[in-house]
PDB file of C-alpha atoms in Angstrom:
ATOM      1  CA  ALA A   1      -0.002  -0.002   0.004  1.00  0.00           C
ATOM      2  CA  GLN A   2       1.211   3.477  -0.718  1.00  0.00           C
ATOM      3  CA  SER A   3       2.099   5.835   2.072  1.00  0.00           C
ATOM      4  CA  VAL A   4       2.767   9.552   2.303  1.00  0.00           C
ATOM      5  CA  SER A   5       5.178  11.186   4.748  1.00  0.00           C
ATOM      6  CA  GLN A   6       5.245  14.797   5.801  1.00  0.00           C
ATOM      7  CA  HIS A   7       8.346  15.119   7.918  1.00  0.00           C
ATOM      8  CA  ASN A   8       7.579  18.446   9.572  1.00  0.00           C
ATOM      9  CA  HIS A   9       4.624  18.254  11.937  1.00  0.00           C
ATOM     10  CA  HIS A  10       4.862  21.861  13.108  1.00  0.00           C
ATOM     11  CA  VAL A  11       6.503  24.873  11.522  1.00  0.00           C
ATOM     12  CA  ILE A  12       6.681  28.343  13.047  1.00  0.00           C
ATOM     13  CA  LEU A  13       7.702  31.251  10.845  1.00  0.00           C
ATOM     14  CA  SER A  14       7.727  35.005  10.843  1.00  0.00           C
ATOM     15  CA  GLU A  15       5.960  36.953   8.130  1.00  0.00           C
ATOM     16  CA  ALA A  16       7.992  37.361   4.936  1.00  0.00           C
ATOM     17  CA  ALA A  17      10.006  34.224   5.663  1.00  0.00           C
ATOM     18  CA  SER A  18      10.191  31.522   3.035  1.00  0.00           C
ATOM     19  CA  LEU A  19       8.317  28.256   3.534  1.00  0.00           C
ATOM     20  CA  GLU A  20       9.143  24.800   2.316  1.00  0.00           C
ATOM     21  CA  LEU A  21       7.175  21.739   3.391  1.00  0.00           C
ATOM     22  CA  GLY A  22       8.400  18.279   2.534  1.00  0.00           C
ATOM     23  CA  CYS A  23       6.300  15.442   1.148  1.00  0.00           C
ATOM     24  CA  ASN A  24       7.520  11.992   0.199  1.00  0.00           C
ATOM     25  CA  TYR A  25       5.484   9.051  -1.012  1.00  0.00           C
ATOM     26  CA  SER A  26       6.159   5.343  -1.363  1.00  0.00           C
ATOM     27  CA  TYR A  27       4.280   4.256  -4.494  1.00  0.00           C
ATOM     28  CA  GLY A  28       6.522   3.302  -7.414  1.00  0.00           C
ATOM     29  CA  GLY A  29       4.074   3.740 -10.253  1.00  0.00           C
ATOM     30  CA  THR A  30       2.648   6.840 -11.922  1.00  0.00           C
ATOM     31  CA  VAL A  31       0.962   9.139  -9.419  1.00  0.00           C
ATOM     32  CA  ASN A  32      -1.154  12.240  -9.197  1.00  0.00           C
ATOM     33  CA  LEU A  33      -0.062  14.608  -6.447  1.00  0.00           C
ATOM     34  CA  PHE A  34      -1.973  17.211  -4.465  1.00  0.00           C
ATOM     35  CA  TRP A  35      -1.488  19.778  -1.748  1.00  0.00           C
ATOM     36  CA  TYR A  36      -4.507  20.757   0.289  1.00  0.00           C
ATOM     37  CA  VAL A  37      -4.735  23.503   2.903  1.00  0.00           C
ATOM     38  CA  GLN A  38      -7.051  23.664   5.903  1.00  0.00           C
ATOM     39  CA  TYR A  39      -7.408  27.109   7.473  1.00  0.00           C
ATOM     40  CA  PRO A  40      -8.511  27.192  11.120  1.00  0.00           C
ATOM     41  CA  GLY A  41     -12.091  26.001  11.429  1.00  0.00           C
ATOM     42  CA  GLN A  42     -12.514  25.455   7.715  1.00  0.00           C
ATOM     43  CA  HIS A  43     -12.643  22.539   5.324  1.00  0.00           C
ATOM     44  CA  LEU A  44      -9.836  21.385   3.058  1.00  0.00           C
ATOM     45  CA  GLN A  45      -9.174  23.388  -0.063  1.00  0.00           C
ATOM     46  CA  LEU A  46      -6.978  22.482  -2.999  1.00  0.00           C
ATOM     47  CA  LEU A  47      -3.789  24.515  -3.286  1.00  0.00           C
ATOM     48  CA  LEU A  48      -2.319  22.830  -6.331  1.00  0.00           C
ATOM     49  CA  LYS A  49      -2.097  19.521  -8.155  1.00  0.00           C
ATOM     50  CA  TYR A  50       0.261  17.681 -10.458  1.00  0.00           C
ATOM     51  CA  PHE A  51      -0.767  15.120 -13.038  1.00  0.00           C
ATOM     52  CA  SER A  52       1.880  15.318 -15.751  1.00  0.00           C
ATOM     53  CA  GLY A  53       4.086  17.757 -17.683  1.00  0.00           C
ATOM     54  CA  ASP A  54       6.136  20.520 -16.087  1.00  0.00           C
ATOM     55  CA  PRO A  55       7.221  19.223 -12.668  1.00  0.00           C
ATOM     56  CA  LEU A  56       7.078  22.728 -11.226  1.00  0.00           C
ATOM     57  CA  VAL A  57       3.456  23.456 -10.468  1.00  0.00           C
ATOM     58  CA  LYS A  58       2.039  26.817  -9.484  1.00  0.00           C
ATOM     59  CA  GLY A  59      -1.042  27.015  -7.343  1.00  0.00           C
ATOM     60  CA  ILE A  60      -3.193  29.604  -5.643  1.00  0.00           C
ATOM     61  CA  LYS A  61      -2.019  32.240  -3.153  1.00  0.00           C
ATOM     62  CA  GLY A  62       1.584  32.208  -4.397  1.00  0.00           C
ATOM     63  CA  PHE A  63       2.281  28.565  -3.594  1.00  0.00           C
ATOM     64  CA  GLU A  64       4.242  26.257  -5.853  1.00  0.00           C
ATOM     65  CA  ALA A  65       5.414  22.678  -5.649  1.00  0.00           C
ATOM     66  CA  GLU A  66       8.067  20.660  -7.409  1.00  0.00           C
ATOM     67  CA  PHE A  67       7.705  17.007  -8.326  1.00  0.00           C
ATOM     68  CA  ILE A  68      11.005  15.148  -8.232  1.00  0.00           C
ATOM     69  CA  LYS A  69      10.276  11.661  -9.473  1.00  0.00           C
ATOM     70  CA  SER A  70      13.669  10.220  -8.567  1.00  0.00           C
ATOM     71  CA  LYS A  71      13.183  11.302  -4.957  1.00  0.00           C
ATOM     72  CA  PHE A  72       9.462  10.429  -4.752  1.00  0.00           C
ATOM     73  CA  SER A  73       8.946  13.947  -3.476  1.00  0.00           C
ATOM     74  CA  PHE A  74       6.486  16.779  -3.983  1.00  0.00           C
ATOM     75  CA  ASN A  75       7.619  19.663  -1.779  1.00  0.00           C
ATOM     76  CA  LEU A  76       5.530  22.775  -1.303  1.00  0.00           C
ATOM     77  CA  ARG A  77       7.097  26.214  -1.312  1.00  0.00           C
ATOM     78  CA  LYS A  78       6.159  29.838  -0.849  1.00  0.00           C
ATOM     79  CA  PRO A  79       8.832  32.556  -1.080  1.00  0.00           C
ATOM     80  CA  SER A  80       7.249  34.958   1.415  1.00  0.00           C
ATOM     81  CA  VAL A  81       4.536  33.903   3.835  1.00  0.00           C
ATOM     82  CA  GLN A  82       1.822  36.029   5.352  1.00  0.00           C
ATOM     83  CA  TRP A  83       0.012  35.733   8.646  1.00  0.00           C
ATOM     84  CA  SER A  84      -3.012  34.498   6.681  1.00  0.00           C
ATOM     85  CA  ASP A  85      -1.015  31.409   5.609  1.00  0.00           C
ATOM     86  CA  THR A  86      -1.410  30.032   9.127  1.00  0.00           C
ATOM     87  CA  ALA A  87      -3.075  26.686   8.453  1.00  0.00           C
ATOM     88  CA  GLU A  88      -2.552  22.963   8.264  1.00  0.00           C
ATOM     89  CA  TYR A  89      -1.149  21.676   5.000  1.00  0.00           C
ATOM     90  CA  PHE A  90      -1.722  18.159   3.661  1.00  0.00           C
ATOM     91  CA  CYS A  91       0.048  16.351   0.884  1.00  0.00           C
ATOM     92  CA  ALA A  92      -1.971  13.670  -0.895  1.00  0.00           C
ATOM     93  CA  VAL A  93      -1.141  11.040  -3.495  1.00  0.00           C
ATOM     94  CA  ARG A  94      -3.325   9.078  -5.821  1.00  0.00           C
ATOM     95  CA  GLN A  95      -2.350   6.310  -8.178  1.00  0.00           C
ATOM     96  CA  ALA A  96      -2.746   7.696 -11.691  1.00  0.00           C
ATOM     97  CA  ALA A  97      -6.288   7.181 -12.991  1.00  0.00           C
ATOM     98  CA  GLY A  98      -7.258   5.860  -9.578  1.00  0.00           C
ATOM     99  CA  ASN A  99      -9.779   7.389  -7.230  1.00  0.00           C
ATOM    100  CA  LYS A 100      -8.505   7.049  -3.694  1.00  0.00           C
ATOM    101  CA  LEU A 101      -6.311   9.677  -2.074  1.00  0.00           C
ATOM    102  CA  THR A 102      -3.719   8.792   0.508  1.00  0.00           C
ATOM    103  CA  PHE A 103      -2.929  11.713   2.785  1.00  0.00           C
ATOM    104  CA  GLY A 104       0.150  12.581   4.754  1.00  0.00           C
ATOM    105  CA  GLY A 105      -0.157  13.370   8.436  1.00  0.00           C
ATOM    106  CA  GLY A 106      -0.256  17.108   7.836  1.00  0.00           C
ATOM    107  CA  THR A 107       1.987  20.020   8.787  1.00  0.00           C
ATOM    108  CA  ARG A 108       0.713  22.775  11.015  1.00  0.00           C
ATOM    109  CA  VAL A 109       2.160  26.129   9.992  1.00  0.00           C
ATOM    110  CA  LEU A 110       2.009  29.124  12.285  1.00  0.00           C
ATOM    111  CA  VAL A 111       3.038  32.466  10.830  1.00  0.00           C
ATOM    112  CA  LYS A 112       3.784  35.063  13.456  1.00  0.00           C
ATOM    113  CA  PRO A 113       2.945  38.658  12.531  1.00  0.00           C
TER     114      PRO A 113
ATOM    115  CA  ASP B   1     -26.299  26.783  -3.366  1.00  0.00           C
ATOM    116  CA  ALA B   2     -24.129  24.323  -5.208  1.00  0.00           C
ATOM    117  CA  GLY B   3     -21.561  22.494  -3.186  1.00  0.00           C
ATOM    118  CA  ILE B   4     -21.097  19.802  -0.614  1.00  0.00           C
ATOM    119  CA  THR B   5     -22.764  19.978   2.760  1.00  0.00           C
ATOM    120  CA  GLN B   6     -22.555  17.881   5.905  1.00  0.00           C
ATOM    121  CA  SER B   7     -24.905  17.550   8.847  1.00  0.00           C
ATOM    122  CA  PRO B   8     -24.784  17.783  11.712  1.00  0.00           C
ATOM    123  CA  ARG B   9     -21.694  19.960  12.086  1.00  0.00           C
ATOM    124  CA  TYR B  10     -21.280  18.918  15.716  1.00  0.00           C
ATOM    125  CA  LYS B  11     -22.525  15.826  17.489  1.00  0.00           C
ATOM    126  CA  ILE B  12     -22.070  14.430  20.968  1.00  0.00           C
ATOM    127  CA  THR B  13     -23.233  10.898  21.608  1.00  0.00           C
ATOM    128  CA  GLU B  14     -22.691   8.046  23.997  1.00  0.00           C
ATOM    129  CA  THR B  15     -20.909   4.757  23.594  1.00  0.00           C
ATOM    130  CA  GLY B  16     -23.121   2.136  21.997  1.00  0.00           C
ATOM    131  CA  ARG B  17     -25.521   4.509  20.275  1.00  0.00           C
ATOM    132  CA  GLN B  18     -26.100   4.572  16.546  1.00  0.00           C
ATOM    133  CA  VAL B  19     -25.136   7.776  14.770  1.00  0.00           C
ATOM    134  CA  THR B  20     -25.639   8.799  11.155  1.00  0.00           C
ATOM    135  CA  LEU B  21     -23.655  11.559   9.515  1.00  0.00           C
ATOM    136  CA  MET B  22     -25.133  13.046   6.366  1.00  0.00           C
ATOM    137  CA  CYS B  23     -23.396  14.231   3.245  1.00  0.00           C
ATOM    138  CA  HIS B  24     -25.045  15.908   0.266  1.00  0.00           C
ATOM    139  CA  GLN B  25     -23.511  17.227  -2.949  1.00  0.00           C
ATOM    140  CA  THR B  26     -25.096  19.167  -5.758  1.00  0.00           C
ATOM    141  CA  TRP B  27     -22.463  18.697  -8.450  1.00  0.00           C
ATOM    142  CA  SER B  28     -23.613  15.252  -9.580  1.00  0.00           C
ATOM    143  CA  HIS B  29     -20.119  13.917  -8.960  1.00  0.00           C
ATOM    144  CA  SER B  30     -19.961  10.207  -9.407  1.00  0.00           C
ATOM    145  CA  TYR B  31     -17.489   9.594  -6.603  1.00  0.00           C
ATOM    146  CA  MET B  32     -18.038  10.321  -2.925  1.00  0.00           C
ATOM    147  CA  PHE B  33     -15.739   9.652  -0.002  1.00  0.00           C
ATOM    148  CA  TRP B  34     -15.736   9.610   3.794  1.00  0.00           C
ATOM    149  CA  TYR B  35     -12.584  10.421   5.729  1.00  0.00           C
ATOM    150  CA  ARG B  36     -11.781  10.798   9.379  1.00  0.00           C
ATOM    151  CA  GLN B  37      -9.217  13.313  10.572  1.00  0.00           C
ATOM    152  CA  ASP B  38      -7.197  12.549  13.667  1.00  0.00           C
ATOM    153  CA  LEU B  39      -4.197  14.401  15.008  1.00  0.00           C
ATOM    154  CA  GLY B  40      -1.006  12.965  13.576  1.00  0.00           C
ATOM    155  CA  HIS B  41      -2.795  10.726  11.105  1.00  0.00           C
ATOM    156  CA  GLY B  42      -3.944  13.265   8.555  1.00  0.00           C
ATOM    157  CA  LEU B  43      -7.067  12.080   6.786  1.00  0.00           C
ATOM    158  CA  ARG B  44      -7.816   8.391   6.475  1.00  0.00           C
ATOM    159  CA  LEU B  45     -10.335   6.993   4.038  1.00  0.00           C
ATOM    160  CA  ILE B  46     -13.236   5.114   5.652  1.00  0.00           C
ATOM    161  CA  TYR B  47     -15.443   4.259   2.670  1.00  0.00           C
ATOM    162  CA  TYR B  48     -15.978   5.513  -0.837  1.00  0.00           C
ATOM    163  CA  SER B  49     -18.535   5.150  -3.554  1.00  0.00           C
ATOM    164  CA  ALA B  50     -18.087   5.171  -7.308  1.00  0.00           C
ATOM    165  CA  ALA B  51     -21.785   5.590  -8.089  1.00  0.00           C
ATOM    166  CA  ALA B  52     -25.197   4.967  -6.642  1.00  0.00           C
ATOM    167  CA  ASP B  53     -25.374   1.501  -5.084  1.00  0.00           C
ATOM    168  CA  ILE B  54     -21.596   0.961  -5.479  1.00  0.00           C
ATOM    169  CA  THR B  55     -19.520   1.288  -2.318  1.00  0.00           C
ATOM    170  CA  ASP B  56     -16.156  -0.002  -1.217  1.00  0.00           C
ATOM    171  CA  LYS B  57     -13.981  -0.047   1.878  1.00  0.00           C
ATOM    172  CA  GLY B  58     -11.157   2.333   2.481  1.00  0.00           C
ATOM    173  CA  GLU B  59      -8.316   2.171   4.939  1.00  0.00           C
ATOM    174  CA  VAL B  60     -10.332   2.189   8.212  1.00  0.00           C
ATOM    175  CA  PRO B  61     -13.847   0.802   7.582  1.00  0.00           C
ATOM    176  CA  ASP B  62     -14.444  -1.169  10.762  1.00  0.00           C
ATOM    177  CA  GLY B  63     -17.394   0.022  12.788  1.00  0.00           C
ATOM    178  CA  TYR B  64     -18.879   2.047   9.923  1.00  0.00           C
ATOM    179  CA  VAL B  65     -21.607   1.422   7.378  1.00  0.00           C
ATOM    180  CA  VAL B  66     -22.427   3.440   4.261  1.00  0.00           C
ATOM    181  CA  SER B  67     -25.134   3.464   1.656  1.00  0.00           C
ATOM    182  CA  ARG B  68     -25.705   5.371  -1.543  1.00  0.00           C
ATOM    183  CA  SER B  69     -29.212   5.058  -2.887  1.00  0.00           C
ATOM    184  CA  LYS B  70     -29.008   8.428  -4.638  1.00  0.00           C
ATOM    185  CA  THR B  71     -26.019   9.996  -6.387  1.00  0.00           C
ATOM    186  CA  GLU B  72     -26.189  13.149  -4.293  1.00  0.00           C
ATOM    187  CA  ASN B  73     -26.301  11.563  -0.840  1.00  0.00           C
ATOM    188  CA  PHE B  74     -23.745   9.425   0.975  1.00  0.00           C
ATOM    189  CA  PRO B  75     -24.619   8.861   4.648  1.00  0.00           C
ATOM    190  CA  LEU B  76     -22.148   7.325   7.079  1.00  0.00           C
ATOM    191  CA  THR B  77     -23.498   5.316  10.006  1.00  0.00           C
ATOM    192  CA  LEU B  78     -21.713   4.314  13.151  1.00  0.00           C
ATOM    193  CA  GLU B  79     -23.783   1.325  14.216  1.00  0.00           C
ATOM    194  CA  SER B  80     -22.531   1.230  17.804  1.00  0.00           C
ATOM    195  CA  ALA B  81     -20.345   4.216  18.541  1.00  0.00           C
ATOM    196  CA  THR B  82     -17.087   3.776  20.438  1.00  0.00           C
ATOM    197  CA  ARG B  83     -14.799   6.367  22.012  1.00  0.00           C
ATOM    198  CA  SER B  84     -12.159   5.619  19.395  1.00  0.00           C
ATOM    199  CA  GLN B  85     -14.555   6.990  16.806  1.00  0.00           C
ATOM    200  CA  THR B  86     -14.324  10.458  18.303  1.00  0.00           C
ATOM    201  CA  SER B  87     -12.959  12.401  15.363  1.00  0.00           C
ATOM    202  CA  VAL B  88     -13.692  14.979  12.700  1.00  0.00           C
ATOM    203  CA  TYR B  89     -15.370  13.423   9.694  1.00  0.00           C
ATOM    204  CA  PHE B  90     -15.057  14.868   6.222  1.00  0.00           C
ATOM    205  CA  CYS B  91     -17.111  13.973   3.212  1.00  0.00           C
ATOM    206  CA  ALA B  92     -15.704  14.635  -0.226  1.00  0.00           C
ATOM    207  CA  SER B  93     -16.899  14.279  -3.806  1.00  0.00           C
ATOM    208  CA  GLY B  94     -15.160  14.211  -7.140  1.00  0.00           C
ATOM    209  CA  GLY B  95     -15.546  13.162 -10.702  1.00  0.00           C
ATOM    210  CA  GLY B  96     -12.946  10.453 -10.574  1.00  0.00           C
ATOM    211  CA  GLY B  97     -10.050  10.142 -12.991  1.00  0.00           C
ATOM    212  CA  TYR B  98      -8.239  13.445 -13.396  1.00  0.00           C
ATOM    213  CA  ASN B  99     -10.542  15.421 -11.184  1.00  0.00           C
ATOM    214  CA  GLU B 100      -9.792  16.663  -7.698  1.00  0.00           C
ATOM    215  CA  GLN B 101     -11.845  15.931  -4.633  1.00  0.00           C
ATOM    216  CA  PHE B 102     -13.929  18.672  -3.041  1.00  0.00           C
ATOM    217  CA  PHE B 103     -14.410  18.543   0.708  1.00  0.00           C
ATOM    218  CA  GLY B 104     -17.343  19.358   2.923  1.00  0.00           C
ATOM    219  CA  PRO B 105     -17.095  21.463   6.086  1.00  0.00           C
ATOM    220  CA  GLY B 106     -16.730  18.440   8.399  1.00  0.00           C
ATOM    221  CA  THR B 107     -18.615  16.978  11.331  1.00  0.00           C
ATOM    222  CA  ARG B 108     -16.997  16.994  14.731  1.00  0.00           C
ATOM    223  CA  LEU B 109     -18.178  13.859  16.556  1.00  0.00           C
ATOM    224  CA  THR B 110     -17.545  13.222  20.228  1.00  0.00           C
ATOM    225  CA  VAL B 111     -18.351   9.814  21.703  1.00  0.00           C
ATOM    226  CA  LEU B 112     -18.556   9.843  25.488  1.00  0.00           C
TER     227      LEU B 112
END
């Protein structure tokens, strides 16, 4: 069974700092990759997704992620965070053309003003 | 309004009671999913459905029952609630294939 690891459980940053969240998965076949964000008290929203093509994916709110197939990684980045980026971030993987998502354990990000 | 809704948003129940969590979507998505969210575990898939009358187990199905008589509804039933089922439950829907999943607002369930 595939698994997804998010190595940082908690991250604390100051505004304007850069953010990088790690995500590694275990499945060896072709995958679809997602980053979701959950703001306090809200439901999950899609930040970005990768299916194929350019491994550098740009999403909403200035986020981007890079798929490195050789490292089974899909790290999320933002050059300059804002207080409003305080949230929990989830990486998710799906076997290509499949339907079930496997989520990582999440990373809680706190941005201090 | 179009979207995916869950009810109730909050529920407190006692061990051994039956509880049903409702999920309704207006997009006519073929796929629907139930997840539970627990600290440190992210979201884990309980059950999913590919279409009306087609359901299948996910990663943590024990103690749960689902049905899908209509495309737009996907209720989740805890037949005899246990404390370990205290969690936040999210319903999601999607078109399958290359489509993303859209999540509902969640139901926070406490089993005393």
